[in-house]
Amino acid sequence: MAGSKTHLVLENYIGGQFIPCSSYLDSYDPSTGEVYCKVPDSGREEVEAAVNAAQNAFPGWSAKSPQERSKILSKLADLIEEDLESFAQAESKDQGKTITFARTVDIPRSVYNFRFFSSSILHQTAECTQMDHVGCMHYTERTPVGIAGLISPWNLPLYLLTWKIAPAIACGNTVIAKPSEMTSATAWMMCKLLNKAGIPPGVVNIIFGSGPKAGDALVSHPQVSLISFTGSTLTGQRIIERSAPYCKKLSLELGGKNPAIIFEDANLDECVPTTVRSSFANQGEICLCTSRIFVQRNICNEFLRRFVEAVKKWKVGNPSDPTIDQGALISKEHLAKVKNHIKKAESEGGKILCGEGIDTLTLPTRNWDGYFMLPTVITEIADDSSCMQDEIFGPVTCVTVFDTEEEVIRRANGVKYGLAATVWSRDVGRVHRVAKKLQCGLVWTNCWLIRDLNLPFGGMKASGVGREGARDSYEFFTEVKTITIKHTEMH
């Protein structure tokens, strides 16, 4: 580990080696507002070195059997799990999320991502058809694509990075990954375990740096055949443009403006606490968070009373305190952006029921300069207002009233995004009807964020392109080839 007296200094991981960089970016501890870490400011040169390492490693890695690769992925999962507490502490400090969330969600899921794909790679089968009338048999074969470029965001740093690395290398690709420059610590910690797990040099390369510099060099490199990206819709559009000249395979998981639809027969005892969580978990910095809540008129007053009461009990404070519900937002700039959305909502006639500008936030002295805000609930806001249309990606949710099923489906679909939705009702027929008509990739009924990694994950419209999951990731990270054999007579 390279270091200085005060700051942790990260290095790129290329070809199985830690390589210092000529220039560095500051990374802040969101809970104090202080610089605590220096992150490489990589660009074309570093990406070029990583491409060479990945190309050299590809023949050997892709030639390994799925069983051999599976064993290595399992070993890496074990190594991360053995060090779970250190990873959780680092993730909480780096991202601002609560230590509880990092311990129970981020790091266990990172471990599970490697375990899951180490197993699923062993259970893929190929198709085969017969054409007896022309004496032919056809079968398919799947081969690794080559070098995969993987770009992950700052909200769930190791969780989403491993969700990409695991299937990519399980399928026999080599990878160049770029975590967010704001949350690079756990990716760097994982690099220290790769060699120990048996991953050959050059199979996994991690380049740290900004999107416009390191990210751009990665997506526009002719030898990088595939890009998997999670992040904003705007950056996704830029990736499509930059990678278009090379016809790369793309999987883009972009923004969301997810509705929660609460019908009059909803079980509020379950609905209220789950909707607080689905609105404000991880500071509202999850692409699947519900930021538009539609409540049927008959129960709207009752829901609001109980919801606001529950939100006011949500504790905001030092992320390392295990009793805290919500930590710090990722950056000073992001905090200002979220607060501006709330000011705009007020100017558009919105009424703030609790949170920002209404309630007092008390913090420990050492956190006074951190990027904290209270969970905020806005009501009486029009569907076309920016707070109901734009992804805020913070602890802000809007509550609005509806009357009929047809109306709420139309309004829920009335945004450019289509990632996820939650529906609360005890009427099974209604749940199926509504789920079918919602324009989104995931619908949760009477629950939120319960995932089965076997099933497809991804969105519609401006929420992205492609799906990932057991079969979907396998298809994305491989190329399919159809082989036809004609039976010939022996003479």
Short mmCIF file of C-alpha atoms in Angstrom, two decimals:
data_model
loop_
_atom_site.label_atom_id
_atom_site.label_comp_id
_atom_site.label_asym_id
_atom_site.label_seq_id
_atom_site.Cartn_x
_atom_site.Cartn_y
_atom_site.Cartn_z
CA MET A 1 0.00 0.00 0.00
CA ALA A 2 1.31 3.41 -0.95
CA GLY A 3 0.54 6.16 1.53
CA SER A 4 1.37 9.58 2.87
CA LYS A 5 1.19 10.89 6.42
CA THR A 6 -2.40 11.98 6.16
CA HIS A 7 -4.02 10.47 3.08
CA LEU A 8 -4.59 7.01 1.74
CA VAL A 9 -3.07 6.95 -1.78
CA LEU A 10 -4.58 4.49 -4.24
CA GLU A 11 -2.81 3.01 -7.27
CA ASN A 12 -4.07 1.51 -10.51
CA TYR A 13 -3.99 -2.28 -10.78
CA ILE A 14 -2.69 -3.31 -14.19
CA GLY A 15 -1.37 -6.74 -15.22
CA GLY A 16 -1.38 -7.97 -11.63
CA GLN A 17 0.72 -5.02 -10.36
CA PHE A 18 -0.07 -1.81 -8.46
CA ILE A 19 1.15 1.05 -10.64
CA PRO A 20 1.51 4.63 -9.34
CA CYS A 21 -0.02 7.43 -11.41
CA SER A 22 1.53 10.77 -12.40
CA SER A 23 -1.43 12.80 -11.10
CA TYR A 24 -4.15 12.33 -8.48
CA LEU A 25 -7.68 13.46 -7.61
CA ASP A 26 -8.98 14.27 -4.13
CA SER A 27 -11.59 11.97 -2.61
CA TYR A 28 -13.64 13.26 0.32
CA ASP A 29 -15.11 11.67 3.43
CA PRO A 30 -18.76 12.77 2.96
CA SER A 31 -19.42 12.68 6.71
CA THR A 32 -16.77 15.32 7.51
CA GLY A 33 -16.20 17.12 4.21
CA GLU A 34 -12.45 16.46 4.47
CA VAL A 35 -10.11 14.97 1.85
CA TYR A 36 -9.01 11.56 3.09
CA CYS A 37 -7.86 9.75 -0.02
CA LYS A 38 -5.95 10.40 -3.26
CA VAL A 39 -7.22 8.61 -6.37
CA PRO A 40 -5.26 8.20 -9.64
CA ASP A 41 -6.33 10.62 -12.38
CA SER A 42 -5.85 8.08 -15.16
CA GLY A 43 -6.24 8.66 -18.87
CA ARG A 44 -5.31 7.19 -22.27
CA GLU A 45 -1.85 5.99 -21.24
CA GLU A 46 -3.13 3.92 -18.30
CA VAL A 47 -6.03 2.51 -20.34
CA GLU A 48 -3.57 1.53 -23.10
CA ALA A 49 -1.42 -0.34 -20.56
CA ALA A 50 -4.51 -2.10 -19.19
CA VAL A 51 -5.65 -3.09 -22.71
CA ASN A 52 -2.23 -4.66 -23.38
CA ALA A 53 -2.38 -6.58 -20.09
CA ALA A 54 -5.95 -7.74 -20.77
CA GLN A 55 -5.08 -8.83 -24.33
CA ASN A 56 -2.07 -10.83 -23.11
CA ALA A 57 -4.15 -12.55 -20.42
CA PHE A 58 -7.14 -13.35 -22.65
CA PRO A 59 -5.90 -16.53 -24.46
CA GLY A 60 -4.98 -18.30 -21.20
CA TRP A 61 -8.04 -17.20 -19.22
CA SER A 62 -10.60 -17.93 -21.96
CA ALA A 63 -9.06 -21.39 -22.44
CA LYS A 64 -9.77 -22.36 -18.82
CA SER A 65 -12.81 -24.55 -18.25
CA PRO A 66 -15.89 -23.07 -16.55
CA GLN A 67 -15.07 -25.35 -13.59
CA GLU A 68 -11.58 -23.85 -13.20
CA ARG A 69 -12.91 -20.29 -13.41
CA SER A 70 -15.73 -21.16 -11.00
CA LYS A 71 -13.26 -22.34 -8.37
CA ILE A 72 -11.29 -19.07 -8.58
CA LEU A 73 -14.44 -16.91 -8.27
CA SER A 74 -15.52 -18.88 -5.20
CA LYS A 75 -12.12 -18.35 -3.62
CA LEU A 76 -12.35 -14.59 -4.21
CA ALA A 77 -15.81 -14.57 -2.59
CA ASP A 78 -14.36 -16.32 0.48
CA LEU A 79 -11.48 -13.83 0.74
CA ILE A 80 -13.80 -10.80 0.65
CA GLU A 81 -16.10 -12.43 3.17
CA GLU A 82 -13.20 -13.09 5.55
CA ASP A 83 -12.46 -9.37 5.49
CA LEU A 84 -16.11 -8.23 5.47
CA GLU A 85 -15.77 -5.80 8.38
CA SER A 86 -12.79 -3.91 6.87
CA PHE A 87 -14.62 -3.64 3.54
CA ALA A 88 -17.80 -2.41 5.27
CA GLN A 89 -15.89 0.23 7.27
CA ALA A 90 -14.13 1.45 4.12
CA GLU A 91 -17.36 1.55 2.08
CA SER A 92 -19.18 3.53 4.78
CA LYS A 93 -16.36 6.06 5.12
CA ASP A 94 -15.85 6.44 1.37
CA GLN A 95 -19.50 6.72 0.32
CA GLY A 96 -21.21 8.22 3.38
CA LYS A 97 -23.64 5.29 3.73
CA THR A 98 -24.39 3.88 7.16
CA ILE A 99 -22.10 1.19 8.50
CA THR A 100 -25.22 -0.95 8.97
CA PHE A 101 -26.14 -0.71 5.26
CA ALA A 102 -22.55 -1.51 4.21
CA ARG A 103 -22.40 -4.50 6.58
CA THR A 104 -25.79 -5.96 5.73
CA VAL A 105 -26.23 -5.01 2.05
CA ASP A 106 -23.16 -3.81 0.12
CA ILE A 107 -20.43 -6.23 1.15
CA PRO A 108 -22.54 -9.41 1.59
CA ARG A 109 -24.00 -8.78 -1.86
CA SER A 110 -20.50 -8.27 -3.34
CA VAL A 111 -19.52 -11.68 -1.92
CA TYR A 112 -22.75 -13.23 -3.24
CA ASN A 113 -22.17 -11.80 -6.74
CA PHE A 114 -18.97 -13.87 -7.07
CA ARG A 115 -20.59 -16.96 -5.51
CA PHE A 116 -23.67 -16.69 -7.70
CA PHE A 117 -21.81 -16.38 -11.01
CA SER A 118 -19.23 -19.01 -9.99
CA SER A 119 -22.19 -21.39 -9.78
CA SER A 120 -24.38 -20.18 -12.66
CA ILE A 121 -21.55 -20.50 -15.20
CA LEU A 122 -21.64 -24.28 -14.61
CA HIS A 123 -25.28 -24.59 -15.61
CA GLN A 124 -25.44 -23.04 -19.08
CA THR A 125 -26.43 -25.29 -21.97
CA ALA A 126 -26.21 -24.87 -25.74
CA GLU A 127 -29.03 -25.26 -28.28
CA CYS A 128 -29.10 -27.96 -30.92
CA THR A 129 -31.57 -28.67 -33.76
CA GLN A 130 -31.84 -31.39 -36.42
CA MET A 131 -32.86 -30.98 -40.08
CA ASP A 132 -33.11 -34.61 -41.13
CA HIS A 133 -34.58 -33.84 -44.58
CA VAL A 134 -31.32 -32.13 -45.60
CA GLY A 135 -29.10 -34.28 -43.40
CA CYS A 136 -27.96 -31.41 -41.21
CA MET A 137 -27.52 -30.79 -37.50
CA HIS A 138 -27.08 -27.28 -36.03
CA TYR A 139 -25.70 -26.34 -32.64
CA THR A 140 -24.64 -23.15 -30.93
CA GLU A 141 -21.47 -22.34 -29.10
CA ARG A 142 -20.85 -19.36 -26.83
CA THR A 143 -17.41 -17.79 -26.72
CA PRO A 144 -16.08 -14.92 -24.57
CA VAL A 145 -16.28 -11.52 -26.23
CA GLY A 146 -12.72 -10.38 -25.37
CA ILE A 147 -11.97 -7.32 -23.25
CA ALA A 148 -14.92 -6.03 -21.24
CA GLY A 149 -14.99 -2.38 -20.15
CA LEU A 150 -16.93 -2.05 -16.88
CA ILE A 151 -17.91 1.30 -15.39
CA SER A 152 -19.62 1.38 -11.99
CA PRO A 153 -21.17 4.26 -10.01
CA TRP A 154 -20.60 5.79 -6.56
CA ASN A 155 -23.84 4.79 -4.81
CA LEU A 156 -23.19 1.04 -4.30
CA PRO A 157 -19.48 0.92 -5.14
CA LEU A 158 -18.27 -2.67 -4.59
CA TYR A 159 -21.79 -4.15 -4.91
CA LEU A 160 -22.25 -2.89 -8.50
CA LEU A 161 -18.59 -3.34 -9.53
CA THR A 162 -18.66 -7.05 -8.57
CA TRP A 163 -22.07 -7.46 -10.27
CA LYS A 164 -20.17 -6.68 -13.51
CA ILE A 165 -16.75 -8.26 -12.88
CA ALA A 166 -18.14 -11.64 -11.71
CA PRO A 167 -20.12 -12.59 -14.87
CA ALA A 168 -17.53 -11.01 -17.20
CA ILE A 169 -14.64 -13.14 -15.93
CA ALA A 170 -16.84 -16.20 -15.28
CA CYS A 171 -17.58 -16.22 -19.02
CA GLY A 172 -13.85 -16.10 -19.88
CA ASN A 173 -13.43 -12.40 -20.69
CA THR A 174 -10.68 -10.22 -19.32
CA VAL A 175 -11.75 -6.89 -17.87
CA ILE A 176 -10.80 -3.26 -17.40
CA ALA A 177 -12.99 -1.77 -14.71
CA LYS A 178 -13.34 1.87 -13.74
CA PRO A 179 -15.06 2.55 -10.42
CA SER A 180 -16.28 6.07 -9.65
CA GLU A 181 -13.45 8.41 -8.70
CA MET A 182 -15.54 9.40 -5.66
CA THR A 183 -15.68 5.85 -4.26
CA SER A 184 -12.60 3.87 -5.23
CA ALA A 185 -11.35 2.49 -1.90
CA THR A 186 -13.09 -0.92 -1.82
CA ALA A 187 -12.21 -1.68 -5.46
CA TRP A 188 -8.55 -1.02 -4.59
CA MET A 189 -8.86 -3.26 -1.49
CA MET A 190 -10.31 -6.03 -3.66
CA CYS A 191 -7.30 -5.78 -6.03
CA LYS A 192 -5.07 -6.95 -3.15
CA LEU A 193 -7.03 -10.24 -3.03
CA LEU A 194 -7.09 -11.08 -6.75
CA ASN A 195 -3.69 -12.74 -6.91
CA LYS A 196 -4.39 -14.69 -3.72
CA ALA A 197 -7.66 -15.97 -5.23
CA GLY A 198 -5.74 -17.32 -8.24
CA ILE A 199 -6.83 -14.73 -10.82
CA PRO A 200 -3.95 -14.54 -13.34
CA PRO A 201 -2.28 -11.14 -13.98
CA GLY A 202 -4.16 -9.07 -16.57
CA VAL A 203 -7.53 -10.82 -16.18
CA VAL A 204 -8.85 -8.04 -13.93
CA ASN A 205 -7.39 -4.56 -14.37
CA ILE A 206 -8.71 -1.61 -12.38
CA ILE A 207 -8.17 1.92 -13.60
CA PHE A 208 -9.13 4.81 -11.30
CA GLY A 209 -10.09 8.24 -12.57
CA SER A 210 -12.82 10.52 -13.87
CA GLY A 211 -15.48 9.73 -16.48
CA PRO A 212 -14.47 12.40 -19.01
CA LYS A 213 -10.82 11.27 -18.94
CA ALA A 214 -10.41 7.60 -17.89
CA GLY A 215 -13.98 6.56 -18.75
CA ASP A 216 -13.84 8.18 -22.17
CA ALA A 217 -10.49 6.52 -22.98
CA LEU A 218 -12.00 3.16 -22.02
CA VAL A 219 -15.27 3.37 -23.98
CA SER A 220 -13.60 4.73 -27.11
CA HIS A 221 -10.74 2.19 -27.20
CA PRO A 222 -11.05 0.03 -30.35
CA GLN A 223 -9.86 -3.14 -28.57
CA VAL A 224 -12.49 -2.96 -25.78
CA SER A 225 -15.33 -4.98 -27.31
CA LEU A 226 -18.07 -4.48 -24.76
CA ILE A 227 -19.18 -1.87 -22.21
CA SER A 228 -21.33 -2.44 -19.14
CA PHE A 229 -22.21 0.85 -17.45
CA THR A 230 -24.34 1.85 -14.48
CA GLY A 231 -24.92 5.56 -13.95
CA SER A 232 -26.75 8.59 -15.27
CA THR A 233 -28.81 8.68 -18.47
CA LEU A 234 -26.71 11.61 -19.74
CA THR A 235 -23.45 9.65 -19.38
CA GLY A 236 -25.15 6.62 -20.95
CA GLN A 237 -25.99 8.71 -24.03
CA ARG A 238 -22.38 9.86 -24.24
CA ILE A 239 -21.16 6.23 -24.05
CA ILE A 240 -23.48 5.27 -26.93
CA GLU A 241 -21.99 8.10 -29.04
CA ARG A 242 -18.35 7.39 -28.15
CA SER A 243 -18.61 3.61 -28.66
CA ALA A 244 -20.76 3.76 -31.84
CA PRO A 245 -17.83 3.85 -34.33
CA TYR A 246 -16.72 0.44 -33.00
CA CYS A 247 -20.19 -1.22 -32.82
CA LYS A 248 -19.54 -2.34 -29.23
CA LYS A 249 -21.96 -4.48 -27.26
CA LEU A 250 -23.60 -2.28 -24.62
CA SER A 251 -25.48 -2.86 -21.40
CA LEU A 252 -26.56 0.42 -19.82
CA GLU A 253 -28.36 0.63 -16.49
CA LEU A 254 -29.35 4.27 -16.23
CA GLY A 255 -31.58 6.51 -14.10
CA GLY A 256 -34.99 5.97 -12.59
CA LYS A 257 -37.99 7.97 -11.37
CA ASN A 258 -39.75 5.08 -9.75
CA PRO A 259 -43.41 5.18 -8.68
CA ALA A 260 -44.93 3.53 -5.63
CA ILE A 261 -48.65 2.95 -6.25
CA ILE A 262 -50.65 2.52 -3.07
CA PHE A 263 -54.23 1.32 -3.52
CA GLU A 264 -56.94 1.78 -0.89
CA ASP A 265 -56.77 -1.90 0.15
CA ALA A 266 -53.01 -1.76 0.88
CA ASN A 267 -51.77 -3.12 4.19
CA LEU A 268 -50.43 0.16 5.64
CA ASP A 269 -48.69 -1.62 8.53
CA GLU A 270 -46.30 -3.11 5.96
CA CYS A 271 -46.57 -0.43 3.30
CA VAL A 272 -45.55 2.58 5.43
CA PRO A 273 -42.23 1.27 6.85
CA THR A 274 -41.27 -0.32 3.52
CA THR A 275 -42.04 2.90 1.61
CA VAL A 276 -39.91 4.91 4.06
CA ARG A 277 -37.07 2.50 3.29
CA SER A 278 -37.72 2.46 -0.46
CA SER A 279 -37.63 6.28 -0.47
CA PHE A 280 -34.67 6.96 1.81
CA ALA A 281 -32.43 3.86 2.07
CA ASN A 282 -28.79 4.66 1.29
CA GLN A 283 -29.72 8.41 1.46
CA GLY A 284 -32.11 7.86 -1.46
CA GLU A 285 -29.02 7.20 -3.59
CA ILE A 286 -30.25 3.95 -5.19
CA CYS A 287 -31.53 3.92 -8.77
CA LEU A 288 -34.46 1.77 -7.51
CA CYS A 289 -35.65 4.21 -4.81
CA THR A 290 -39.29 5.33 -4.98
CA SER A 291 -39.40 9.08 -5.51
CA ARG A 292 -43.04 9.40 -6.65
CA ILE A 293 -45.72 8.00 -4.33
CA PHE A 294 -49.27 7.75 -5.70
CA VAL A 295 -51.88 7.13 -2.99
CA GLN A 296 -55.56 6.38 -3.65
CA ARG A 297 -57.77 9.20 -2.37
CA ASN A 298 -59.68 7.24 0.33
CA ILE A 299 -56.53 6.48 2.30
CA CYS A 300 -54.32 9.44 1.38
CA ASN A 301 -54.72 11.38 4.65
CA GLU A 302 -54.17 8.26 6.75
CA PHE A 303 -51.11 7.25 4.68
CA LEU A 304 -49.57 10.74 4.86
CA ARG A 305 -50.08 10.99 8.61
CA ARG A 306 -48.39 7.64 9.24
CA PHE A 307 -45.71 8.12 6.60
CA VAL A 308 -44.57 11.56 7.81
CA GLU A 309 -44.57 10.32 11.41
CA ALA A 310 -42.31 7.41 10.41
CA VAL A 311 -40.01 9.63 8.30
CA LYS A 312 -39.52 12.01 11.23
CA LYS A 313 -38.21 9.08 13.31
CA TRP A 314 -35.60 8.23 10.63
CA LYS A 315 -32.25 9.09 12.25
CA VAL A 316 -29.64 11.04 10.28
CA GLY A 317 -26.07 11.24 11.53
CA ASN A 318 -22.52 9.90 11.63
CA PRO A 319 -22.50 6.86 9.28
CA SER A 320 -20.28 4.87 11.67
CA ASP A 321 -23.01 4.97 14.37
CA PRO A 322 -24.88 1.62 14.07
CA THR A 323 -28.17 3.18 15.29
CA ILE A 324 -28.33 5.64 12.37
CA ASP A 325 -30.79 5.15 9.47
CA GLN A 326 -29.29 7.63 7.01
CA GLY A 327 -25.73 8.79 6.44
CA ALA A 328 -24.21 11.59 4.36
CA LEU A 329 -24.79 12.34 0.67
CA ILE A 330 -21.86 11.65 -1.65
CA SER A 331 -20.55 15.21 -2.22
CA LYS A 332 -20.97 18.90 -1.53
CA GLU A 333 -22.09 19.45 -5.14
CA HIS A 334 -24.64 16.64 -5.01
CA LEU A 335 -26.07 17.94 -1.72
CA ALA A 336 -26.49 21.42 -3.26
CA LYS A 337 -28.18 19.89 -6.31
CA VAL A 338 -30.67 17.93 -4.17
CA LYS A 339 -31.46 21.00 -2.06
CA ASN A 340 -32.03 23.05 -5.24
CA HIS A 341 -34.65 20.54 -6.37
CA ILE A 342 -36.52 21.13 -3.10
CA LYS A 343 -36.36 24.93 -3.51
CA LYS A 344 -37.67 24.52 -7.05
CA ALA A 345 -40.53 22.31 -5.82
CA GLU A 346 -41.54 25.06 -3.37
CA SER A 347 -41.46 27.66 -6.13
CA GLU A 348 -43.72 25.36 -8.20
CA GLY A 349 -46.30 25.26 -5.40
CA GLY A 350 -45.12 22.12 -3.59
CA LYS A 351 -45.69 21.82 0.13
CA ILE A 352 -42.92 20.34 2.31
CA LEU A 353 -44.37 18.16 5.07
CA CYS A 354 -41.11 17.29 6.80
CA GLY A 355 -37.36 17.48 6.31
CA GLU A 356 -35.33 20.16 4.59
CA GLY A 357 -36.18 23.68 5.78
CA ILE A 358 -38.90 22.40 8.16
CA ASP A 359 -37.17 20.28 10.80
CA THR A 360 -33.84 20.82 12.53
CA LEU A 361 -30.92 18.55 11.77
CA THR A 362 -28.65 17.97 14.76
CA LEU A 363 -25.25 16.42 14.15
CA PRO A 364 -22.18 15.52 16.22
CA THR A 365 -19.59 18.35 16.12
CA ARG A 366 -17.15 16.42 13.92
CA ASN A 367 -19.87 16.01 11.26
CA TRP A 368 -20.89 19.68 11.00
CA ASP A 369 -19.09 20.06 7.66
CA GLY A 370 -20.43 16.76 6.27
CA TYR A 371 -22.99 16.49 3.46
CA PHE A 372 -26.12 15.69 5.46
CA MET A 373 -29.79 16.50 4.99
CA LEU A 374 -33.04 15.26 6.48
CA PRO A 375 -35.37 12.93 4.54
CA THR A 376 -37.89 15.24 2.86
CA VAL A 377 -41.51 14.64 1.85
CA ILE A 378 -43.20 16.96 -0.65
CA THR A 379 -46.88 17.04 -1.55
CA GLU A 380 -49.32 19.14 -3.65
CA ILE A 381 -46.98 19.04 -6.62
CA ALA A 382 -47.97 18.74 -10.28
CA ASP A 383 -46.94 15.72 -12.37
CA ASP A 384 -45.07 17.94 -14.84
CA SER A 385 -42.95 19.67 -12.18
CA SER A 386 -39.22 18.93 -12.21
CA CYS A 387 -39.42 17.16 -8.83
CA MET A 388 -41.86 14.65 -10.36
CA GLN A 389 -39.96 14.33 -13.65
CA ASP A 390 -36.22 14.47 -12.89
CA GLU A 391 -34.13 11.92 -11.04
CA ILE A 392 -33.08 13.70 -7.83
CA PHE A 393 -31.09 10.77 -6.40
CA GLY A 394 -31.33 11.95 -2.82
CA PRO A 395 -33.58 11.65 0.25
CA VAL A 396 -36.58 13.35 -1.37
CA THR A 397 -39.95 11.87 -2.30
CA CYS A 398 -43.19 13.39 -3.61
CA VAL A 399 -46.65 12.17 -2.56
CA THR A 400 -49.69 12.71 -4.78
CA VAL A 401 -53.34 11.55 -4.84
CA PHE A 402 -55.08 9.42 -7.49
CA ASP A 403 -58.61 8.12 -8.01
CA THR A 404 -58.68 5.28 -10.55
CA GLU A 405 -56.48 2.43 -11.73
CA GLU A 406 -56.39 3.72 -15.35
CA GLU A 407 -55.41 7.21 -14.17
CA VAL A 408 -52.53 6.04 -11.96
CA ILE A 409 -51.08 3.80 -14.68
CA ARG A 410 -51.08 6.71 -17.14
CA ARG A 411 -49.48 9.06 -14.59
CA ALA A 412 -46.93 6.51 -13.35
CA ASN A 413 -45.84 5.99 -16.98
CA GLY A 414 -45.70 9.74 -17.60
CA VAL A 415 -41.92 10.15 -17.19
CA LYS A 416 -38.99 9.44 -19.51
CA TYR A 417 -37.68 6.72 -17.18
CA GLY A 418 -38.84 3.12 -16.77
CA LEU A 419 -36.72 1.25 -14.26
CA ALA A 420 -38.82 0.00 -11.33
CA ALA A 421 -42.18 0.37 -9.57
CA THR A 422 -43.83 -0.86 -6.40
CA VAL A 423 -47.54 -1.70 -6.20
CA TRP A 424 -49.39 -2.05 -2.89
CA SER A 425 -52.70 -3.93 -3.01
CA ARG A 426 -54.26 -7.16 -1.68
CA ASP A 427 -56.21 -7.64 -4.94
CA VAL A 428 -54.27 -10.22 -6.97
CA GLY A 429 -56.13 -9.46 -10.21
CA ARG A 430 -55.38 -5.76 -9.90
CA VAL A 431 -51.70 -6.40 -9.15
CA HIS A 432 -51.30 -8.44 -12.36
CA ARG A 433 -53.23 -5.90 -14.48
CA VAL A 434 -51.22 -2.94 -13.19
CA ALA A 435 -47.84 -4.70 -13.34
CA LYS A 436 -48.48 -5.63 -16.98
CA LYS A 437 -49.25 -2.03 -17.99
CA LEU A 438 -46.41 -0.27 -16.14
CA GLN A 439 -43.56 0.71 -18.46
CA CYS A 440 -40.65 -0.52 -16.36
CA GLY A 441 -38.26 -3.44 -16.08
CA LEU A 442 -39.05 -4.41 -12.46
CA VAL A 443 -42.28 -4.37 -10.47
CA TRP A 444 -42.37 -5.22 -6.76
CA THR A 445 -45.73 -5.96 -5.16
CA ASN A 446 -46.22 -5.44 -1.41
CA CYS A 447 -42.42 -5.38 -0.99
CA TRP A 448 -39.30 -3.62 -2.29
CA LEU A 449 -35.80 -4.59 -3.40
CA ILE A 450 -36.17 -8.34 -3.07
CA ARG A 451 -33.94 -9.63 -5.85
CA ASP A 452 -33.33 -13.03 -7.38
CA LEU A 453 -30.10 -12.82 -9.39
CA ASN A 454 -31.38 -15.54 -11.73
CA LEU A 455 -33.89 -13.09 -13.18
CA PRO A 456 -33.36 -10.20 -15.61
CA PHE A 457 -32.45 -6.78 -14.22
CA GLY A 458 -32.71 -3.57 -16.24
CA GLY A 459 -35.03 -0.81 -17.40
CA MET A 460 -37.04 0.55 -20.31
CA LYS A 461 -37.05 3.95 -22.04
CA ALA A 462 -34.37 6.33 -20.65
CA SER A 463 -33.59 3.84 -17.87
CA GLY A 464 -31.32 1.87 -20.12
CA VAL A 465 -30.52 -0.78 -22.69
CA GLY A 466 -30.17 -4.50 -22.07
CA ARG A 467 -30.64 -6.81 -19.09
CA GLU A 468 -28.27 -8.53 -16.69
CA GLY A 469 -28.91 -11.58 -14.48
CA ALA A 470 -27.91 -15.27 -14.70
CA ARG A 471 -28.91 -16.03 -18.29
CA ASP A 472 -28.91 -12.41 -19.48
CA SER A 473 -25.38 -11.72 -18.21
CA TYR A 474 -24.18 -14.97 -19.79
CA GLU A 475 -25.66 -13.90 -23.13
CA PHE A 476 -24.27 -10.37 -22.84
CA PHE A 477 -20.73 -11.39 -21.88
CA THR A 478 -20.44 -14.00 -24.64
CA GLU A 479 -20.88 -14.11 -28.42
CA VAL A 480 -23.09 -16.84 -29.89
CA LYS A 481 -22.00 -18.83 -32.92
CA THR A 482 -24.22 -21.20 -34.92
CA ILE A 483 -22.40 -24.22 -36.34
CA THR A 484 -24.02 -26.42 -39.02
CA ILE A 485 -22.76 -29.92 -39.79
CA LYS A 486 -23.97 -31.78 -42.89
CA HIS A 487 -23.77 -35.57 -42.66
CA THR A 488 -21.67 -36.83 -45.52
CA GLU A 489 -21.74 -40.43 -46.77
CA MET A 490 -18.56 -42.43 -46.36
CA HIS A 491 -17.48 -44.20 -49.61
#
